[in-house]
Structure formats: structure tokens, C-alpha cells
Coordinates of C-alpha atoms in Angstrom, one line a residue:
Chain A
M1 CA 0.0 0.0 0.0
T2 CA 2.7 2.3 0.9
I3 CA 4.6 1.6 -2.2
L4 CA 1.4 2.0 -4.3
G5 CA 0.6 5.3 -2.7
T6 CA 4.1 6.6 -3.3
A7 CA 3.9 5.6 -6.9
F8 CA 0.7 7.4 -7.4
G9 CA 2.0 10.5 -5.7
M10 CA 5.0 10.5 -8.0
V11 CA 2.9 10.2 -11.1
F12 CA 0.7 13.1 -10.1
Y13 CA 3.8 15.1 -9.2
L14 CA 5.3 14.4 -12.6
L15 CA 2.1 15.3 -14.4
Q16 CA 1.9 18.6 -12.6
A17 CA 5.5 19.4 -13.3
V18 CA 5.1 18.6 -17.0
S19 CA 1.9 20.5 -17.4
G20 CA 3.4 23.4 -15.7
E21 CA 6.3 23.5 -18.0
S22 CA 4.2 23.0 -21.1
G23 CA 2.0 26.0 -20.1
Y24 CA -1.2 24.2 -19.3
A25 CA -3.9 26.8 -19.4
Q26 CA -6.8 27.0 -17.2
N27 CA -9.2 26.6 -20.0
G28 CA -7.8 23.2 -20.5
E29 CA -6.1 23.7 -23.7
F30 CA -2.5 22.8 -24.1
E31 CA -0.4 25.7 -25.3
D32 CA 3.3 26.1 -25.7
A33 CA 4.0 29.3 -23.8
E34 CA 6.8 31.3 -25.4
L35 CA 10.0 31.9 -23.4
D36 CA 10.7 35.5 -22.7
D37 CA 12.8 36.9 -25.4
Y38 CA 15.9 38.3 -23.8
S39 CA 17.6 39.3 -27.0
F40 CA 19.3 42.7 -26.7
S41 CA 21.4 45.1 -28.7
C42 CA 24.1 47.5 -27.7
Y43 CA 26.0 50.4 -29.1
S44 CA 29.1 52.2 -27.8
Q45 CA 30.1 55.9 -27.8
L46 CA 33.8 56.6 -27.4
E47 CA 35.1 59.7 -25.6
V48 CA 31.6 60.9 -25.0
D49 CA 32.6 62.5 -21.7
G50 CA 36.2 63.5 -21.8
T51 CA 38.2 60.3 -21.9
Q52 CA 35.2 58.2 -20.7
H53 CA 33.4 55.9 -23.1
L54 CA 29.7 54.9 -22.9
L55 CA 28.2 51.5 -23.6
T56 CA 24.4 51.3 -23.8
C57 CA 22.3 48.1 -24.1
A58 CA 18.6 47.5 -24.3
F59 CA 16.3 44.6 -24.9
D60 CA 14.8 44.3 -28.4
D61 CA 11.4 43.5 -26.9
P62 CA 10.1 46.5 -25.0
D63 CA 7.7 44.3 -23.1
V64 CA 10.4 42.3 -21.4
N65 CA 10.1 42.5 -17.6
S66 CA 13.5 43.8 -16.8
T67 CA 13.0 43.8 -13.1
N68 CA 15.9 42.2 -11.4
L69 CA 17.7 41.7 -14.6
E70 CA 21.4 42.8 -14.7
F71 CA 23.9 43.4 -17.5
E72 CA 27.6 42.6 -17.1
I73 CA 30.5 42.9 -19.5
C74 CA 33.6 40.8 -19.3
G75 CA 36.8 40.8 -21.4
A76 CA 38.8 43.3 -23.3
L77 CA 38.9 45.6 -20.2
L78 CA 41.8 47.3 -18.6
N79 CA 42.9 45.9 -15.2
V80 CA 39.5 44.4 -14.5
K81 CA 37.8 41.2 -15.4
C82 CA 34.2 42.3 -15.5
L83 CA 32.1 45.5 -15.1
T84 CA 28.4 45.8 -14.2
F85 CA 25.9 48.1 -16.0
D86 CA 23.8 50.7 -14.5
K87 CA 20.1 50.9 -15.2
L88 CA 18.0 53.8 -16.2
Q89 CA 14.4 53.0 -16.9
E90 CA 14.6 50.3 -19.6
M91 CA 18.2 51.1 -20.7
Y92 CA 21.4 49.6 -19.3
F93 CA 24.6 51.7 -19.6
I94 CA 28.1 51.8 -18.4
K95 CA 30.4 54.8 -18.5
T96 CA 34.1 53.9 -18.1
K97 CA 37.7 54.5 -19.3
K98 CA 38.5 50.8 -18.9
F99 CA 37.6 49.6 -22.4
L100 CA 40.7 48.2 -24.0
L101 CA 39.3 48.7 -27.6
I102 CA 41.2 45.6 -28.7
G103 CA 39.5 42.2 -28.8
D104 CA 36.0 40.9 -28.0
S105 CA 34.0 41.3 -24.9
E106 CA 31.1 39.2 -23.5
I107 CA 27.9 40.8 -22.2
H108 CA 25.8 38.6 -19.9
V109 CA 22.2 39.1 -18.8
K110 CA 21.8 37.9 -15.3
L111 CA 18.9 37.3 -13.1
G112 CA 19.7 36.8 -9.5
G113 CA 23.3 36.2 -10.3
K114 CA 22.3 33.5 -12.8
N115 CA 23.3 33.9 -16.4
I116 CA 20.3 34.0 -18.6
T117 CA 21.8 35.0 -22.0
S118 CA 25.1 36.1 -23.3
K119 CA 26.4 37.8 -26.4
K120 CA 29.9 38.3 -27.7
L121 CA 30.7 41.6 -29.3
N122 CA 33.5 44.0 -30.1
I123 CA 33.1 47.5 -28.7
V124 CA 34.9 49.1 -31.7
E125 CA 32.4 47.5 -34.1
I126 CA 29.3 48.9 -32.5
V127 CA 30.3 52.6 -32.4
K128 CA 27.5 55.1 -32.8
P129 CA 28.9 58.6 -33.4
E130 CA 27.5 61.7 -31.8
A131 CA 25.0 63.6 -34.0
P132 CA 26.5 66.5 -36.0
F133 CA 25.4 70.0 -35.0
D134 CA 25.6 73.7 -36.0
I135 CA 24.4 73.1 -39.6
R136 CA 24.3 76.3 -41.7
V137 CA 23.4 77.2 -45.3
I138 CA 24.9 80.3 -46.9
Y139 CA 23.8 81.6 -50.3
R140 CA 26.6 82.7 -52.6
K141 CA 25.2 85.0 -55.2
G142 CA 28.4 85.2 -57.2
A143 CA 28.7 81.5 -57.5
N144 CA 24.9 80.8 -57.7
D145 CA 25.1 78.1 -55.1
F146 CA 24.5 77.3 -51.4
L147 CA 27.4 76.4 -49.1
V148 CA 26.3 73.9 -46.4
T149 CA 28.6 73.6 -43.4
F150 CA 28.2 71.7 -40.1
N151 CA 30.3 70.6 -37.2
T152 CA 31.0 67.4 -35.4
S153 CA 32.5 66.7 -32.0
H154 CA 34.6 63.8 -33.4
S155 CA 37.1 66.2 -35.1
Q156 CA 38.5 66.8 -31.6
K157 CA 38.6 63.2 -30.5
K158 CA 41.6 60.7 -30.4
Y159 CA 39.5 57.7 -31.5
V160 CA 36.8 57.6 -34.3
K161 CA 38.1 60.7 -36.1
E162 CA 37.2 59.5 -39.6
L163 CA 33.5 59.7 -40.3
M164 CA 31.2 59.4 -43.3
H165 CA 28.4 62.0 -43.3
E166 CA 25.0 61.9 -45.0
V167 CA 23.3 65.2 -45.8
A168 CA 19.5 65.0 -46.5
Y169 CA 17.5 67.9 -47.9
R170 CA 14.0 68.4 -49.3
Q171 CA 11.5 71.0 -50.2
E172 CA 9.2 71.5 -47.3
K173 CA 6.0 70.9 -49.3
N174 CA 7.4 67.6 -50.7
E175 CA 7.2 65.1 -47.9
N176 CA 9.3 62.0 -48.1
D177 CA 11.1 63.3 -51.1
W178 CA 14.5 63.6 -49.5
M179 CA 17.7 64.0 -51.5
H180 CA 20.8 62.4 -50.0
V181 CA 24.4 63.3 -50.4
N182 CA 27.3 61.3 -48.9
L183 CA 30.6 63.1 -48.0
S184 CA 33.6 62.7 -45.8
S185 CA 34.2 66.4 -45.2
T186 CA 32.0 68.9 -43.3
K187 CA 31.3 71.2 -46.3
L188 CA 28.9 70.7 -49.2
T189 CA 27.9 72.8 -52.1
L190 CA 24.4 72.8 -53.6
L191 CA 23.9 74.3 -57.0
Q192 CA 21.2 76.9 -57.3
R193 CA 20.0 75.6 -60.6
K194 CA 19.3 72.2 -59.1
L195 CA 16.9 73.8 -56.5
Q196 CA 13.5 75.3 -57.1
P197 CA 13.5 79.1 -57.0
D198 CA 11.7 80.9 -54.2
A199 CA 11.1 77.7 -52.2
M200 CA 11.6 76.7 -48.6
Y201 CA 14.0 73.8 -48.0
E202 CA 15.0 71.9 -44.9
I203 CA 18.3 70.1 -44.4
K204 CA 19.8 67.7 -41.8
V205 CA 22.9 65.6 -41.5
R206 CA 24.1 62.4 -39.7
S207 CA 27.3 60.4 -39.4
I208 CA 28.7 56.9 -39.3
P209 CA 32.3 55.6 -38.6
N210 CA 34.3 55.3 -41.8
A211 CA 34.7 51.5 -41.5
N212 CA 38.5 51.6 -41.3
Y213 CA 39.0 50.2 -37.8
F214 CA 36.0 51.5 -36.0
Q215 CA 32.6 50.4 -37.4
G216 CA 29.1 50.8 -36.2
F217 CA 25.8 52.6 -36.7
W218 CA 24.4 55.9 -38.0
S219 CA 24.2 58.7 -35.5
E220 CA 21.0 60.5 -34.7
W221 CA 20.0 63.3 -37.2
S222 CA 21.2 66.7 -36.5
P223 CA 18.6 69.5 -35.8
T224 CA 16.9 70.5 -39.1
F225 CA 17.9 73.8 -40.7
H226 CA 15.5 75.7 -43.0
F227 CA 16.5 78.1 -45.8
R228 CA 14.7 79.8 -48.7
T229 CA 16.0 79.9 -52.3
P230 CA 16.0 83.3 -53.9
E231 CA 13.6 84.4 -56.7
I232 CA 14.9 84.6 -60.2
T233 CA 14.2 88.3 -61.0
G234 CA 15.2 88.3 -64.6
R235 CA 17.8 85.8 -65.4
M236 CA 20.0 88.4 -66.8
D237 CA 20.4 92.2 -66.9
P238 CA 18.2 93.3 -69.9
V239 CA 20.8 95.8 -71.1
L240 CA 23.5 93.2 -70.9
L241 CA 21.2 90.8 -72.6
T242 CA 20.5 93.2 -75.5
I243 CA 24.1 94.0 -76.0
S244 CA 25.0 90.4 -76.0
I245 CA 22.4 89.5 -78.6
L246 CA 23.4 92.5 -80.8
S247 CA 27.0 91.6 -80.5
F248 CA 26.3 88.0 -81.4
F249 CA 24.3 88.9 -84.5
S250 CA 26.9 91.5 -85.5
V251 CA 29.6 89.0 -85.3
A252 CA 27.6 86.5 -87.2
L253 CA 26.8 89.0 -89.9
M254 CA 30.4 89.9 -90.2
V255 CA 31.4 86.3 -90.6
I256 CA 28.8 85.7 -93.3
L257 CA 29.8 88.8 -95.2
A258 CA 33.5 87.9 -94.9
C259 CA 32.8 84.5 -96.3
A260 CA 30.6 85.8 -99.1
L261 CA 32.8 88.7 -100.1
W262 CA 36.1 87.1 -99.5
K263 CA 36.9 86.1 -103.0
K264 CA 35.6 89.2 -104.8
R265 CA 36.3 92.1 -102.5
I266 CA 38.4 91.3 -99.5
K267 CA 41.1 89.0 -100.9
P268 CA 42.0 91.5 -103.8
I269 CA 42.5 94.2 -101.2
V270 CA 44.4 92.1 -98.7
W271 CA 46.3 90.1 -101.2
P272 CA 46.0 91.9 -104.5
S273 CA 46.9 89.9 -107.5
L274 CA 49.0 91.3 -110.2
P275 CA 46.6 92.6 -112.7
D276 CA 46.4 91.4 -116.2
H277 CA 46.7 94.6 -118.1
K278 CA 44.6 93.4 -121.0
K279 CA 41.7 92.2 -118.9
T280 CA 41.9 95.1 -116.5
L281 CA 41.8 97.5 -119.4
E282 CA 38.8 95.8 -120.8
Q283 CA 36.9 95.9 -117.6
L284 CA 37.7 99.5 -116.8
C285 CA 36.9 100.8 -120.1
K286 CA 33.9 98.6 -120.7
K287 CA 30.9 100.7 -121.0
P288 CA 27.4 99.5 -121.7
K289 CA 27.3 101.2 -125.0
K290 CA 25.9 99.8 -128.0
N291 CA 28.0 98.6 -130.7
L292 CA 30.9 98.7 -128.4
N293 CA 33.6 96.2 -129.1
V294 CA 36.3 96.2 -126.6
S295 CA 38.5 93.4 -127.3
F296 CA 42.1 92.6 -127.8
N297 CA 41.2 89.8 -130.1
P298 CA 42.5 90.7 -133.5
E299 CA 39.5 88.9 -135.1
S300 CA 37.2 91.6 -133.8
F301 CA 38.9 94.1 -136.0
L302 CA 38.8 92.1 -139.2
D303 CA 36.7 94.8 -140.7
C304 CA 39.3 97.4 -139.9
Q305 CA 42.2 98.0 -141.9
I306 CA 45.2 97.6 -139.7
H307 CA 48.4 98.7 -141.2
K308 CA 51.7 97.9 -139.7
V309 CA 53.5 101.1 -139.1
D310 CA 57.0 101.5 -140.4
G311 CA 59.1 104.2 -138.5
I312 CA 59.9 106.6 -141.4
Q313 CA 56.8 105.8 -143.4
A314 CA 54.8 106.6 -140.3
R315 CA 56.2 110.1 -140.1
D316 CA 55.3 110.8 -143.6
E317 CA 51.9 109.3 -143.2
A318 CA 51.3 111.3 -140.1
E319 CA 52.0 114.5 -141.8
S320 CA 49.6 113.7 -144.6
F321 CA 47.1 112.5 -142.1
L322 CA 47.2 115.6 -140.2
Q323 CA 46.5 117.6 -143.2
D324 CA 43.5 115.5 -144.1
T325 CA 42.3 115.5 -140.6
S326 CA 42.2 119.2 -140.2
S327 CA 40.2 119.6 -143.4
Q328 CA 37.8 116.9 -142.3
L329 CA 37.4 118.4 -138.9
D330 CA 36.2 121.7 -140.4
E331 CA 33.7 119.9 -142.5
S332 CA 32.4 117.8 -139.6
E333 CA 32.2 120.8 -137.4
K334 CA 30.1 122.6 -139.9
R335 CA 27.9 119.6 -140.3
R336 CA 27.5 119.3 -136.6
L337 CA 26.7 122.9 -135.9
G338 CA 24.2 122.7 -138.7
G339 CA 22.6 119.4 -137.7
G340 CA 22.5 120.1 -134.1
M341 CA 24.1 116.7 -133.6
Q342 CA 26.1 116.3 -130.6
G343 CA 29.4 114.6 -130.9
P344 CA 31.1 112.8 -128.3
T345 CA 31.7 114.9 -125.3
W346 CA 35.2 115.5 -124.3
P347 CA 36.2 116.6 -120.9
S348 CA 36.9 120.2 -120.6
E349 CA 39.5 119.7 -118.2
H350 CA 43.0 118.5 -118.6
A351 CA 43.7 114.9 -118.1
A352 CA 47.3 114.2 -117.5
I353 CA 48.5 110.8 -118.4
T354 CA 52.0 110.0 -117.6
P355 CA 53.7 107.3 -119.6
K356 CA 54.4 105.5 -116.3
A357 CA 50.8 105.7 -115.4
F358 CA 49.9 104.7 -118.8
R359 CA 52.3 101.9 -118.6
E360 CA 51.5 100.4 -115.3
D361 CA 48.5 101.9 -113.7
L362 CA 46.4 102.6 -116.7
P363 CA 43.3 101.2 -115.2
F364 CA 43.8 103.1 -112.0
G365 CA 44.9 106.2 -113.8
C366 CA 41.8 105.8 -115.8
L367 CA 39.7 105.4 -112.7
A368 CA 41.4 108.2 -110.7
G369 CA 41.5 111.1 -113.0
S370 CA 41.7 110.2 -116.5
I371 CA 38.2 109.0 -117.0
S372 CA 38.1 111.2 -120.0
M373 CA 41.0 109.3 -121.4
C374 CA 39.1 106.1 -120.8
E375 CA 36.1 107.5 -122.3
A376 CA 38.2 108.5 -125.2
L377 CA 39.6 105.1 -125.5
V378 CA 36.3 103.5 -125.2
Q379 CA 34.8 105.8 -127.7
S380 CA 37.7 105.2 -129.9
S381 CA 37.2 101.5 -129.6
S382 CA 33.5 101.8 -129.9
R383 CA 34.2 103.2 -133.2
S384 CA 35.8 100.1 -134.3
P385 CA 32.8 98.8 -136.3
D386 CA 33.0 102.0 -138.1
C387 CA 36.6 101.6 -138.9
R388 CA 35.8 101.0 -142.4
E389 CA 33.6 104.1 -142.4
G390 CA 36.2 106.0 -140.5
G391 CA 38.7 104.8 -142.9
K392 CA 36.7 106.2 -145.7
N393 CA 35.4 109.4 -144.4
G394 CA 36.7 110.1 -141.0
P395 CA 40.2 110.9 -140.0
H396 CA 42.6 108.2 -139.8
V397 CA 43.5 107.4 -136.3
Y398 CA 47.1 107.7 -135.7
Q399 CA 47.8 105.3 -132.9
G400 CA 44.4 105.9 -131.6
L401 CA 45.0 109.5 -130.8
L402 CA 43.2 112.3 -132.4
L403 CA 45.5 115.2 -133.0
G404 CA 44.1 118.6 -133.1
P405 CA 44.8 121.3 -135.6
G406 CA 47.3 122.9 -133.3
T407 CA 49.7 120.2 -133.9
T408 CA 49.4 119.9 -137.6
N409 CA 52.5 121.9 -138.3
S410 CA 54.6 120.3 -135.8
T411 CA 56.1 116.9 -135.6
V412 CA 53.7 114.7 -133.9
P413 CA 55.3 112.6 -131.3
T414 CA 54.3 109.0 -131.3
P415 CA 52.7 108.4 -127.9
S416 CA 53.3 105.1 -126.5
P417 CA 53.1 103.5 -123.1
F418 CA 56.9 103.7 -122.9
Q419 CA 57.2 107.4 -123.4
S420 CA 58.9 109.2 -120.7
G421 CA 56.9 112.3 -121.4
I422 CA 53.4 113.2 -120.4
L423 CA 50.4 113.2 -122.7
T424 CA 47.7 115.7 -121.8
L425 CA 44.2 116.1 -123.1
S426 CA 43.6 119.8 -123.4
P427 CA 40.5 121.4 -124.9
T428 CA 41.1 123.5 -128.0
A429 CA 39.2 126.6 -129.0
Q430 CA 36.7 124.4 -130.8
G431 CA 36.2 122.4 -127.7
Q432 CA 38.1 119.5 -129.1
P433 CA 40.5 118.2 -126.6
V434 CA 43.9 117.6 -128.1
L435 CA 46.4 115.2 -127.1
T436 CA 49.8 116.8 -126.9
S437 CA 53.1 115.1 -126.1
L438 CA 55.1 116.9 -123.5
G439 CA 58.0 114.7 -123.2
S440 CA 60.4 112.9 -125.5
S441 CA 58.8 110.6 -128.0
Q442 CA 59.7 107.2 -129.2
E443 CA 58.7 105.4 -132.2
E444 CA 56.8 102.4 -131.3
A445 CA 53.9 100.7 -132.8
Y446 CA 50.6 100.7 -131.0
V447 CA 48.1 98.9 -133.1
T448 CA 45.6 97.7 -130.7
M449 CA 43.7 100.9 -130.2
S450 CA 40.9 101.6 -132.5
S451 CA 39.6 105.0 -133.4
F452 CA 38.1 106.8 -130.5
Y453 CA 36.6 109.5 -132.4
Q454 CA 34.3 109.1 -135.2
N455 CA 33.3 111.8 -137.5
Q456 CA 29.6 112.1 -137.6
Chain B
M1 CA 74.8 11.2 18.7
Y2 CA 71.4 10.8 17.1
S3 CA 70.5 14.4 17.5
M4 CA 73.8 15.5 16.0
H5 CA 73.2 13.4 13.0
E6 CA 69.7 14.8 12.7
H7 CA 71.1 18.3 12.8
R8 CA 73.5 17.5 10.0
T9 CA 70.9 16.0 7.7
L10 CA 68.4 18.9 8.0
P11 CA 70.6 21.6 6.5
D12 CA 71.8 19.2 3.9
A13 CA 68.3 18.3 2.9
L14 CA 67.4 22.0 2.7
L15 CA 70.4 22.8 0.7
F16 CA 69.6 19.9 -1.6
V17 CA 66.0 21.1 -2.2
L18 CA 67.0 24.6 -2.8
S19 CA 69.7 23.7 -5.2
V20 CA 67.3 21.6 -7.2
F21 CA 64.8 24.4 -7.1
F22 CA 67.1 27.1 -8.3
R23 CA 68.5 24.8 -10.9
K24 CA 65.1 24.3 -12.4
I25 CA 64.4 28.0 -12.3
F26 CA 67.7 28.7 -14.1
I27 CA 67.0 26.0 -16.7
L28 CA 63.5 27.3 -17.3
Q29 CA 64.7 30.8 -17.7
L30 CA 67.4 29.6 -20.1
V31 CA 64.7 27.7 -22.1
G32 CA 62.6 30.8 -22.1
L33 CA 65.3 32.8 -23.5
V34 CA 66.2 30.3 -26.2
L35 CA 62.7 29.4 -27.2
T36 CA 61.2 32.8 -28.0
Y37 CA 58.1 33.1 -30.1
N38 CA 58.5 33.3 -33.8
F39 CA 56.2 36.2 -35.0
T40 CA 56.5 35.2 -38.7
D41 CA 52.9 33.9 -38.9
C42 CA 51.2 37.0 -37.4
D43 CA 48.7 39.1 -39.3
F44 CA 50.8 42.2 -39.5
E45 CA 48.1 44.3 -41.2
K46 CA 45.7 43.9 -38.4
I47 CA 48.4 44.4 -35.8
R48 CA 49.4 47.6 -37.6
K49 CA 45.7 48.8 -37.5
K50 CA 45.5 48.2 -33.8
Y51 CA 48.7 50.0 -33.2
Q52 CA 47.6 53.1 -35.3
E53 CA 44.2 53.4 -33.7
V54 CA 44.7 52.3 -30.1
I55 CA 48.3 51.5 -29.0
Y56 CA 49.7 54.7 -30.5
Q57 CA 47.3 56.8 -28.4
A58 CA 48.4 55.0 -25.2
L59 CA 52.1 55.4 -26.0
E60 CA 51.6 59.2 -26.6
K61 CA 49.7 59.5 -23.4
Y62 CA 52.4 57.8 -21.5
M63 CA 55.1 60.1 -22.9
N64 CA 52.9 63.0 -21.8
G65 CA 54.0 65.4 -24.4
I66 CA 57.7 64.5 -24.4
K67 CA 58.8 63.7 -27.9
S68 CA 60.5 60.4 -28.4
T69 CA 63.1 62.1 -30.6
E70 CA 64.5 63.9 -27.5
F71 CA 66.0 60.6 -26.6
N72 CA 68.7 59.4 -28.9
N73 CA 67.1 56.2 -30.1
P74 CA 69.5 54.2 -32.2
I75 CA 67.2 51.2 -32.5
Y76 CA 66.3 49.4 -35.6
C77 CA 64.5 46.3 -36.7
E78 CA 64.9 44.5 -40.0
D79 CA 61.5 43.1 -40.7
P80 CA 58.1 42.9 -39.1
P81 CA 58.8 39.7 -37.1
D82 CA 62.1 41.2 -35.9
C83 CA 60.2 44.4 -34.9
L84 CA 57.6 42.4 -33.0
T85 CA 60.2 40.4 -31.2
K86 CA 62.0 43.5 -30.0
I87 CA 58.7 45.2 -29.1
E88 CA 57.7 42.3 -27.0
R89 CA 61.1 42.1 -25.3
I90 CA 61.1 45.8 -24.4
T91 CA 57.5 45.9 -23.4
F92 CA 57.2 42.8 -21.2
Y93 CA 60.7 42.2 -19.9
P94 CA 61.9 44.5 -17.1
T95 CA 65.2 46.3 -17.4
H96 CA 67.3 47.8 -14.8
G97 CA 65.6 51.0 -13.7
C98 CA 62.3 50.3 -15.4
T99 CA 60.2 47.3 -14.3
S100 CA 56.6 48.4 -14.6
L101 CA 56.1 48.8 -18.3
A102 CA 54.2 45.6 -18.6
K103 CA 51.3 46.9 -16.6
E104 CA 50.8 50.0 -18.7
I105 CA 47.8 50.5 -21.0
F106 CA 49.9 50.2 -24.1
A107 CA 51.5 47.0 -22.9
I108 CA 48.1 45.5 -22.3
G109 CA 47.0 46.5 -25.7
T110 CA 50.2 45.1 -27.2
N111 CA 49.6 41.9 -25.4
A112 CA 46.0 41.7 -26.7
A113 CA 47.0 42.5 -30.2
L114 CA 49.7 39.8 -30.3
T115 CA 47.5 37.3 -28.7
L116 CA 44.7 37.8 -31.2
Q117 CA 46.8 38.1 -34.4
C118 CA 49.6 35.7 -33.8
P119 CA 48.6 32.0 -33.8
G120 CA 50.0 30.1 -30.9
Y121 CA 51.1 33.2 -29.0
S122 CA 50.0 32.6 -25.4
G123 CA 50.6 36.1 -24.3
M124 CA 52.0 37.5 -21.0
Q125 CA 50.1 36.8 -17.9
I126 CA 49.9 40.1 -16.2
N127 CA 48.8 39.9 -12.6
N128 CA 46.1 42.6 -12.4
T129 CA 45.6 42.2 -8.7
Q130 CA 49.2 42.9 -8.0
A131 CA 49.0 45.8 -10.6
K132 CA 46.2 47.3 -8.5
K133 CA 48.2 47.2 -5.3
K134 CA 51.4 48.4 -6.9
R135 CA 49.6 51.3 -8.4
K136 CA 49.0 52.6 -4.9
K137 CA 52.7 53.0 -4.3
R138 CA 53.5 53.2 -8.0
E139 CA 57.0 54.1 -8.9
V140 CA 57.3 57.5 -10.5
T141 CA 57.7 57.3 -14.3
T142 CA 61.5 57.5 -14.5
N143 CA 63.5 58.8 -17.3
K144 CA 64.7 55.3 -17.9
C145 CA 61.1 54.1 -18.6
R146 CA 60.5 57.0 -21.0
K147 CA 63.6 56.0 -22.8
Q148 CA 62.3 52.5 -23.1
V149 CA 59.0 53.8 -24.4
A150 CA 60.8 56.0 -26.9
Y151 CA 62.4 52.8 -28.2
L152 CA 59.0 51.2 -28.5
I153 CA 57.6 54.2 -30.4
E154 CA 60.5 54.0 -32.9
L155 CA 60.0 50.2 -33.3
W156 CA 56.3 50.6 -33.8
R157 CA 56.8 53.3 -36.4
R158 CA 59.3 51.2 -38.3
F159 CA 56.9 48.3 -38.1
S160 CA 53.9 50.2 -39.5
R161 CA 56.1 51.5 -42.3
I162 CA 57.4 48.1 -43.4
S163 CA 54.3 45.9 -42.7

């Protein structure tokens, strides 16, 4: 009986113990009651108070009953084996200089001296820096940007000197639209063109160890700073804008003109080519006159009788020519006065033609002051279709020069481009300009000029 | 007669025990000197980081503003293992005029660094209890100790340059 009673008692005891451990509920249902979750996390802050470091731990589950629970750290300490945490509300912390900062430590959670849970960690790998402070934003008008500066207490510390900072900014009306910038220095430049004008912005910054030897977590955010971007009151000074536009168009116009007129106008002035005397003469003396044939092509003068002039023979012919010419001039003058026909006009002024000018600068001489000569030449050449007629009725042209009556009795010099003297056109009493030779004469053929005066 | 014999055997026995004891101590010290740790297999990079971030601060704090160059320090090490051998000897083995370096913060840090990064290194057993007591009547930091620490600083600098 005794043995039986003992056996039954033991069975009941066992049942009670088992049911108690398995969480037997009063409603009769068997449930597995969860063990209290004593998982915890810690972070360290080095040199937070002078040379003293701070280690803070807390349970991950805020509902844990932390009454009578203790935290203890052992290992990697200076001159001591273990240290006990202090408790403040639900947080456990320890402030000490005795962290060796080399090697791992163990943190034990104890209840009544009994070890409940432990965790191995390295204090240099759970560093949480202090939050930055004194954040400022300065607008730089000249650079069109904003200079962001802030301060951190870690710049004065011996450990954890190298940090990585994160700056976050947003427009106040755009919630959750933060822009993030990472930097290792304490200065940042924000370009004005990347921000909205006349808008209110807020900015904040936080830090984390630079992961060289010390590692850990982000610090708390710094206090937020607010700033307003300026309005854009005219992107540019209007006067300056106008001047810029005008200058641009002027330069563009000049470039276009330069390209267009380079070959025709600019290059000849800048880099004048040696003129072809024949072509130049043609162009200068070319007049839009009818029946004008200005050409050095002998075929144009097939109708004209061109005689090669022999030196001595030329003298004799000139004398006879002069005689004929003077008589024909009288007749034509009479005819003209009677018919009211106007002959070719001759300039009333003198036109001095130097042989040199005639030789080299004939076109320019013509242009400059001897337009009359050109006209005479043109007129003489225009008479070329009438060469035959001129040859019949009109005066023979002696080397293209009409000699006036004043020269009939004198030896007529043969003007040529190589004369050293000066040929002038001077009006006579009849209004007929006469070419006179003022310098020495040379006998030289000049067969390309056609008659420039035609008797009408 | 018997008592006289007893008196003669007692000092002889004592002498015998002591001689054996001292002989063993002597042999052990000799062995210790000969069989020094070979630092060839250490992780020099990690040791260098621990020196730069932690041990250096402690050495500077010990010197208390006195520059190591004020002491003429003609000390040199050829390679990282040689540097660590010399660092260990100067740090943990007392010299005449300076016996307390092993209990300083930089010595504890050096010991921890070598223990962690050198496989097979057992480290120096520094008696913390005795350290506490001795700190009460701690010897004043002598010039001799500063000179030793100046040697250490030079050796560590050389080590961090070549490792």
C-alpha cells in the first residue's frame, strides 16, 4: 500500500510538473507558452565625456520584464575582469575608461546572479557617433550656389576621427522626397540651378564611422535647418542681354559677309593679284554702250584696216594724215553745228596721263583722274565697227590719238606707253581736246587701239 | 649522537632542495630565453591597424607630451617579425631602472593584439591584482622608462612603415 501510494504520488507530481512547464492553461487547452525573449542590442560611444566611453544596451522586446535583470560585461577591459551596467528606466549603460578597444567582450544578462543569456561583441564594431550640430546654409550670389557647413565633436577626439556624413534635404512641401548626399568632409555645395526658386527647404545631417578600424551605426540626425532659395528676377540684366544679342548677331553677320565677299572684295585688297593689263583695261573701259567692241582679239577688227607702221613711213603718213584730218574736222564741225548733232563729249579739263601711269597703272589712272581718257579710249574702240567708215570718211586714227589742228604743223610725237613724257588732253578753241606730247617721243607701234573719235 | 646526526641531515636536505629548485628555475629561464616566439605567422596588417588606432594613443599619453626624438634612439628592426620580437622584449621584460612597463595600457593593448593576431602566442600573464596594489605605491615614471617607451615608439613606427 505504501509503495502504491508513493507511486501514485510521484505520477501526479510528474504530471503537474510537466503540465506546468508546457504551459497548461486554465481553460484546459494545451499551449506552448513562449519563453521570454531576452535578446538585446548595444552600441558604444567613445570619448563621449572627456576620456570616458559609454556602452548602452537594451532589450529588443520592450515588453520584457527587466525587473531584477542585470547586465555585465567581461573581457577586453583594462585591469579588471568584468564590469556591471547601471540601469536607467529600460536602458542599461556603463560609462568607463576601462575599455581596451582591442578584442572581443562578452555581455551577460543575469537574473539573480544567474546567467540568462550572453552575447559576444567587439566594442569598436558597434560605435554610434554623436550627432552633428551647427548646420548652416549660406547663399553665394556670385557662385549661384549654397554652401552647407556643419560641425562634429569627433574632429577633436583621439579615436573615431574619420567619419562618413550623410546630408539630406528636401522642399518643405514635398514630404518623403529627401535628396541624399554622402561626403567625408564637413562642407557641401548645392547648386542653385538644381533647386526650385523661391522655395523653402529643410536640411539635416548624420554620421557613421568610416569603417577603417571603427565600425558601427548611424548617429542621430542633426537638428533641421531651414532656408529659402531666392527668386529669379530676370535671369540676366536686360541691357547686358540686349548688348550680348546684338554683338552676337553683328559678329555672325560679319562672318557671313566675310565668307561671301572674301573672294571678290576682301582678298583682292588684302592680297592683291598682279593685274592682267589686258583684262583690266577691258573691264575698266567697258561701257554698256551699244555697238561697243572692246577686245584685244584681232579677229574683232577684221573689218578694220590695220596697217603695220614703219618708222619713217609713219612720219610721212602722219603729216599727210594731219592735213587730211584738219580739213575733215572743219567739215564735220560745220555739219554738226548745222545738224545740231552732238558729238562725243570731251572733258573740258585736262587729263594728264604719264607714260608711267599709262604703262603700269592705266586702269587706276583711268579710274582716278583720266576717266576722260578712258572715255576717249572707249569711244575710240567703240568706233571700231565703223573703222571702215572711219577709214573712208573720218580721220585716220594715228595710234588711236586724235591730233588737233594745233599740232598739224609740228612733228607729232608717237605716244606710247613707254614714253617718258606726259600726254595731256587739253581742250582747244573748238572744244576739241587735243592730245599733246610733253616729253620725249619714241617710235613704237601701238596697233591695238581703234579710233576713239568718229566723224559724224 | 642521534641528535647531532639529525642536525647535520636537516641543512643538507634543505640545501639539496633549494639547489634543485634554483637549478630548475635557471633552466626554465634559459629555455625561455632560447625558445622565444616566432612572429612570422602573425597578421601584420591587423596588428598595424590596432597600433595606429589604439596602442599609439596610449604610448603618446604615457610620454605626456615628451617627444621620443628627444632621446637618442639608435634602435632598428629589419623586418616585421624582428620588430615584434623587439617590441615584445622591451614591453614585457623588465630592465634595470624600469620594471613596470608591462602593466601600462599600451602594454596590455600590445599583449592583446599579439594574442589575437599571432597564432600560438600565449601572451604574457599580467597579474592585475598585483597591478592594483602596486599602483597605490606606484613608482614614478622615470627617465629610464620614458627612454624604453621611446624605443618602443620607434620600433612601432618602423613596423607600421614596413608591414
